[in-house]
Amino acid sequence: MKRTTLKDLANALDLTESTVSRALNGYADISSRTVERVQSAAVELGYKPNQNARRLATGVAEAVAYVIPQNHSSLAEPFVSQLLQGIDDSVSRRGWDLLVSHSRSAEDEAEKIHRLITSGRVGGVVLSRPFRNDARIKLLQKANFPFVVHGRSRISNSYAWYDIDNKLAIKTAINHLVGLGHRRIAFIGAPLYYNFSYQRLEGYKKALADNDIPWDESIVEITEMNDDSGESAAANQLDSEQPPTAFMCVSDTQAIGVLAAIRARGLTAGQDVSVIGYDGLKIGRHTNPPLTTMSQPQAQSGRELADMLLAIIDGDDPTKHQILKRAELVLRKTDGPARANNYH
Amino acid sequence: MKRTTLKDLANALDLTESTVSRALNGYADISSRTVERVQSAAVELGYKPNQNARRLATGVAEAVAYVIPQNHSSLAEPFVSQLLQGIDDSVSRRGWDLLVSHSRSAEDEAEKIHRLITSGRVGGVVLSRPFRNDARIKLLQKANFPFVVHGRSRISNSYAWYDIDNKLAIKTAINHLVGLGHRRIAFIGAPLYYNFSYQRLEGYKKALADNDIPWDESIVEITEMNDDSGESAAANQLDSEQPPTAFMCVSDTQAIGVLAAIRARGLTAGQDVSVIGYDGLKIGRHTNPPLTTMSQPQAQSGRELADMLLAIIDGDDPTKHQILKRAELVLRKTDGPARANNYH
DNA sequence: ACATTCGCCGAAAGCGCTTTCGTAAAATAA
DNA sequence: TTATTTTACGAAAGCGCTTTCGGCGAATGT
């Protein structure tokens, strides 16, 4: 089954390829009668332009890539997949395609990006989980290739980004906890080369200071962003001499692990010890108990990111597109007053 | 920053484009000395072939697409995202790209597939959640385009697929329940145009028959595959005259909703009423209580699917690739003996 | 009546790469 | 030494589409 090409169409209509092409692409110098003939013949013969040829000729890719950092991340994370959904929404509305790129090593990463931007396969990329100092961003900038980043690196004035005010979010959560009487609040963080992770830790520090709570390194844990890591970090803390009365986690998946550790010790979250997650995953409504969390709508983020990227590809100034949103505290069941007496 | 092209390379080396091209692609008629020169010059000048041009010339796409049906499905589902992860694993190992295509309406769906296969953008597609009677499969077959499907449609002898024995899986679960003394087992199903859904219902029927349990339509619910639907379906059942003592769900997400409904009534799953999910999602370990479920490893499925597809693109006979796996019952906490007296 | 603009389409080059074919020069055979 | 095979590369066509340019006939102007 051979595909019908431009030439086939032209022959069938007794026109030239160039005329048919222009008719299809809405050029003004084609009579409306011809345009109609061409269009109906096109659907009749099932003509679909060969994208490779088209892109070779025009230079526009009609596709964007989502690239996710190599380690500690997986396409299977709810965070990621929801974002993906949002990106796809926007991109496909324009008829473009979505490519996902997930590399497993750092060199692989740079290599993949380089390949992406030089191969002509995509017209732009959205970056996720930037590092504080992100080589990928530099690479993209140097190549002058359209991109947006979900989050920010340390220096963020020169490109497009969409971020949540991480510091504020954590401060909000901590203040809530303090309001509930907590003074000993553990922090379950993520690797600090992720800027969002760094910022959240900053927020934690700031919130402590604001509330005259001394910094205590022994109750901050830096872990991978999954449930198992959250669980063992919490286990650490709960089994210590002076366990915290609350946990602030930088992700819901970690918080879910924390919850497991709490249950495993016969305690109940929200009563014996509080925990606040981060992400607002839907699944949090069904954990045991339902998870209080800082919520940021990922799918919406994805859509906005894609829209920004598309605009930039169309020529917009990237620095015009810098959006800072705030996370929202959604109260469920894992926050509660600090126990007057500790559970020990 | 202009990208370096084949011609640039050729000029720099004082060779022809054709020679350089063949040197890079491992043709035998190039002296090893020249090959070396070309290769080092290539990395030095950062040469990356323009994929569009390359694909135009060769006709091979070096990319595959994952397409997911329009309704009742989202990229954000754990099921989907884990599969995606697996596909990406295999595909990227070969240096190919992964495209995701998620359409929102049925016409859109056919249109997208047609576009996919004629546009030359991808060399093959993996289909998910086939319908009993799946127009996409027919389209792909008619076009003689490489594809594999995750699951099967009603007639499945003529193409490549990777499936779990749905019927067996449900029978296994039901038998387990019956062994626990349950006789009144509700079935929380999915829309029956999905073949997997149909098969699972068949399994349910068969298991009932095997155990001399009469079929009772009033305790089978067909719902969307999300937690909310599961919850309201379970609510229905629990509030009925003669509530079931157990729930068999065709997905973990539904099961999670069922658990919520159970909790909401002051009952506890695994004691007052049993529930078995399907998928083996990791999150099931953290539900309240942890969810007993039929597990199928999605990431692994993704890898195998991709490998099959790649082989088929390379010329393998699709019908050689038909893999049937079995799901595994993973016992957690939501299955338990049927209560002698009902909880009413 | 002529010149002039406009509408509409064909011709042709080019996007960057692959691949077949032909052919010098070098190596082997005679 | 001459004839034959190899070796190593260049020439050229082609993949399917876009886009600029040029020019014909028809419509307008004066």
mmCIF file of C-alpha atoms in Angstrom, chain A residues 156-302:
data_model
loop_
_atom_site.group_PDB
_atom_site.id
_atom_site.type_symbol
_atom_site.label_atom_id
_atom_site.label_comp_id
_atom_site.label_asym_id
_atom_site.label_seq_id
_atom_site.Cartn_x
_atom_site.Cartn_y
_atom_site.Cartn_z
ATOM 1 C CA SER A 156 17.015 32.199 35.986
ATOM 2 C CA ASN A 157 16.692 35.635 34.496
ATOM 3 C CA SER A 158 17.635 34.734 30.970
ATOM 4 C CA TYR A 159 15.193 32.042 29.973
ATOM 5 C CA ALA A 160 11.593 30.977 30.208
ATOM 6 C CA TRP A 161 10.349 29.118 33.208
ATOM 7 C CA TYR A 162 7.268 28.159 35.102
ATOM 8 C CA ASP A 163 7.718 27.579 38.739
ATOM 9 C CA ILE A 164 6.016 27.316 42.070
ATOM 10 C CA ASP A 165 7.230 29.503 44.840
ATOM 11 C CA ASN A 166 8.921 26.688 46.667
ATOM 12 C CA LYS A 167 10.169 28.733 49.542
ATOM 13 C CA LEU A 168 6.793 30.239 50.188
ATOM 14 C CA ALA A 169 5.094 26.886 49.941
ATOM 15 C CA ILE A 170 7.257 25.340 52.587
ATOM 16 C CA LYS A 171 6.938 28.360 54.795
ATOM 17 C CA THR A 172 3.190 28.116 54.532
ATOM 18 C CA ALA A 173 3.255 24.505 55.517
ATOM 19 C CA ILE A 174 5.673 24.989 58.371
ATOM 20 C CA ASN A 175 3.734 27.909 59.726
ATOM 21 C CA HIS A 176 0.658 25.784 59.691
ATOM 22 C CA LEU A 177 2.498 23.162 61.663
ATOM 23 C CA VAL A 178 3.843 25.704 64.104
ATOM 24 C CA GLY A 179 0.376 27.043 64.535
ATOM 25 C CA LEU A 180 -0.582 23.565 65.571
ATOM 26 C CA GLY A 181 2.030 23.693 68.282
ATOM 27 C CA HIS A 182 4.830 21.832 66.574
ATOM 28 C CA ARG A 183 8.364 22.905 67.300
ATOM 29 C CA ARG A 184 10.328 19.874 66.309
ATOM 30 C CA ILE A 185 9.651 19.438 62.644
ATOM 31 C CA ALA A 186 11.692 17.042 60.570
ATOM 32 C CA PHE A 187 12.422 17.847 56.966
ATOM 33 C CA ILE A 188 12.458 15.083 54.393
ATOM 34 C CA GLY A 189 14.245 16.617 51.447
ATOM 35 C CA ALA A 190 15.554 15.624 48.067
ATOM 36 C CA PRO A 191 19.062 15.848 46.621
ATOM 37 C CA LEU A 192 20.164 19.438 46.841
ATOM 38 C CA TYR A 193 21.503 19.781 43.352
ATOM 39 C CA TYR A 194 17.896 20.018 42.349
ATOM 40 C CA ASN A 195 17.108 23.642 42.738
ATOM 41 C CA PHE A 196 13.554 23.087 43.838
ATOM 42 C CA SER A 197 14.931 20.918 46.593
ATOM 43 C CA TYR A 198 17.387 23.570 47.614
ATOM 44 C CA GLN A 199 14.706 26.221 47.631
ATOM 45 C CA ARG A 200 12.429 24.147 49.744
ATOM 46 C CA LEU A 201 15.143 23.620 52.257
ATOM 47 C CA GLU A 202 15.690 27.363 52.275
ATOM 48 C CA GLY A 203 12.017 27.816 52.961
ATOM 49 C CA TYR A 204 12.282 25.408 55.806
ATOM 50 C CA LYS A 205 15.194 27.280 57.304
ATOM 51 C CA LYS A 206 13.488 30.588 56.904
ATOM 52 C CA ALA A 207 10.308 29.364 58.477
ATOM 53 C CA LEU A 208 12.209 28.006 61.443
ATOM 54 C CA ALA A 209 13.964 31.303 61.898
ATOM 55 C CA ASP A 210 10.722 33.215 61.626
ATOM 56 C CA ASN A 211 9.336 31.127 64.410
ATOM 57 C CA ASP A 212 12.419 31.188 66.589
ATOM 58 C CA ILE A 213 12.996 27.516 66.203
ATOM 59 C CA PRO A 214 16.643 26.572 66.245
ATOM 60 C CA TRP A 215 18.061 24.753 63.279
ATOM 61 C CA ASP A 216 18.827 21.143 64.001
ATOM 62 C CA GLU A 217 20.623 19.268 61.336
ATOM 63 C CA SER A 218 19.861 15.934 62.878
ATOM 64 C CA ILE A 219 16.234 16.136 61.829
ATOM 65 C CA VAL A 220 16.730 16.950 58.192
ATOM 66 C CA GLU A 221 17.024 14.001 55.885
ATOM 67 C CA ILE A 222 17.999 14.207 52.261
ATOM 68 C CA THR A 223 16.649 11.248 50.351
ATOM 69 C CA GLU A 224 15.551 10.002 47.005
ATOM 70 C CA MET A 225 12.081 10.983 45.940
ATOM 71 C CA ASN A 226 10.250 7.745 46.446
ATOM 72 C CA ASP A 227 8.246 6.043 49.109
ATOM 73 C CA ASP A 228 10.914 3.645 50.262
ATOM 74 C CA SER A 229 13.388 6.404 50.941
ATOM 75 C CA GLY A 230 10.751 8.378 52.755
ATOM 76 C CA GLU A 231 9.942 5.381 54.848
ATOM 77 C CA SER A 232 13.446 4.660 55.977
ATOM 78 C CA ALA A 233 14.188 8.297 56.628
ATOM 79 C CA ALA A 234 11.112 8.508 58.806
ATOM 80 C CA ALA A 235 12.069 5.295 60.518
ATOM 81 C CA ASN A 236 15.374 6.886 61.376
ATOM 82 C CA GLN A 237 13.707 9.845 62.894
ATOM 83 C CA LEU A 238 10.975 8.038 64.727
ATOM 84 C CA ASP A 239 13.395 5.660 66.340
ATOM 85 C CA SER A 240 15.731 8.386 67.490
ATOM 86 C CA GLU A 241 16.202 9.736 70.991
ATOM 87 C CA GLN A 242 14.180 12.771 70.376
ATOM 88 C CA PRO A 243 11.765 12.125 67.557
ATOM 89 C CA PRO A 244 10.100 14.985 65.731
ATOM 90 C CA THR A 245 6.441 15.715 66.233
ATOM 91 C CA ALA A 246 5.971 16.504 62.581
ATOM 92 C CA PHE A 247 7.398 15.770 59.154
ATOM 93 C CA MET A 248 7.640 18.163 56.277
ATOM 94 C CA CYS A 249 8.236 16.278 53.030
ATOM 95 C CA VAL A 250 9.190 17.707 49.673
ATOM 96 C CA SER A 251 7.077 15.203 47.804
ATOM 97 C CA ASP A 252 3.966 13.178 48.324
ATOM 98 C CA THR A 253 5.675 9.954 47.415
ATOM 99 C CA GLN A 254 8.119 10.432 50.231
ATOM 100 C CA ALA A 255 5.294 11.396 52.536
ATOM 101 C CA ILE A 256 3.532 8.187 51.682
ATOM 102 C CA GLY A 257 6.595 6.320 52.855
ATOM 103 C CA VAL A 258 6.671 8.379 56.009
ATOM 104 C CA LEU A 259 3.096 7.408 56.653
ATOM 105 C CA ALA A 260 4.034 3.778 56.342
ATOM 106 C CA ALA A 261 6.806 4.161 58.883
ATOM 107 C CA ILE A 262 4.430 5.851 61.258
ATOM 108 C CA ARG A 263 1.829 3.137 60.932
ATOM 109 C CA ALA A 264 4.459 0.491 61.362
ATOM 110 C CA ARG A 265 5.154 1.871 64.801
ATOM 111 C CA GLY A 266 1.593 1.757 65.898
ATOM 112 C CA LEU A 267 1.270 5.486 65.729
ATOM 113 C CA THR A 268 -1.285 7.374 63.781
ATOM 114 C CA ALA A 269 -0.445 10.299 61.609
ATOM 115 C CA GLY A 270 -2.400 13.429 62.372
ATOM 116 C CA GLN A 271 -2.608 12.507 66.012
ATOM 117 C CA ASP A 272 0.670 11.219 67.308
ATOM 118 C CA VAL A 273 2.699 12.882 64.648
ATOM 119 C CA SER A 274 1.885 15.176 61.764
ATOM 120 C CA VAL A 275 3.047 15.008 58.193
ATOM 121 C CA ILE A 276 2.658 17.330 55.285
ATOM 122 C CA GLY A 277 3.471 16.264 51.768
ATOM 123 C CA TYR A 278 4.108 18.199 48.623
ATOM 124 C CA ASP A 279 2.576 17.832 45.164
ATOM 125 C CA GLY A 280 -1.080 17.342 45.867
ATOM 126 C CA LEU A 281 -1.228 13.976 44.183
ATOM 127 C CA LYS A 282 -4.676 12.599 43.840
ATOM 128 C CA ILE A 283 -3.612 9.398 45.462
ATOM 129 C CA GLY A 284 -3.038 11.309 48.665
ATOM 130 C CA ARG A 285 -6.744 11.248 49.269
ATOM 131 C CA HIS A 286 -6.586 7.528 49.708
ATOM 132 C CA THR A 287 -3.567 7.067 51.860
ATOM 133 C CA ASN A 288 -3.837 6.048 55.453
ATOM 134 C CA PRO A 289 -4.704 8.575 56.694
ATOM 135 C CA PRO A 290 -5.398 10.924 53.806
ATOM 136 C CA LEU A 291 -2.398 13.114 53.277
ATOM 137 C CA THR A 292 -2.247 16.804 54.010
ATOM 138 C CA THR A 293 -0.133 18.371 51.314
ATOM 139 C CA MET A 294 0.987 21.412 49.402
ATOM 140 C CA SER A 295 -0.751 21.142 46.084
ATOM 141 C CA GLN A 296 0.365 22.289 42.682
ATOM 142 C CA PRO A 297 -1.677 21.296 39.658
ATOM 143 C CA GLN A 298 0.701 19.421 37.416
ATOM 144 C CA ALA A 299 -1.494 18.974 34.399
ATOM 145 C CA GLN A 300 -2.176 22.682 34.346
ATOM 146 C CA SER A 301 1.531 23.347 34.642
ATOM 147 C CA GLY A 302 2.113 21.107 31.686
#
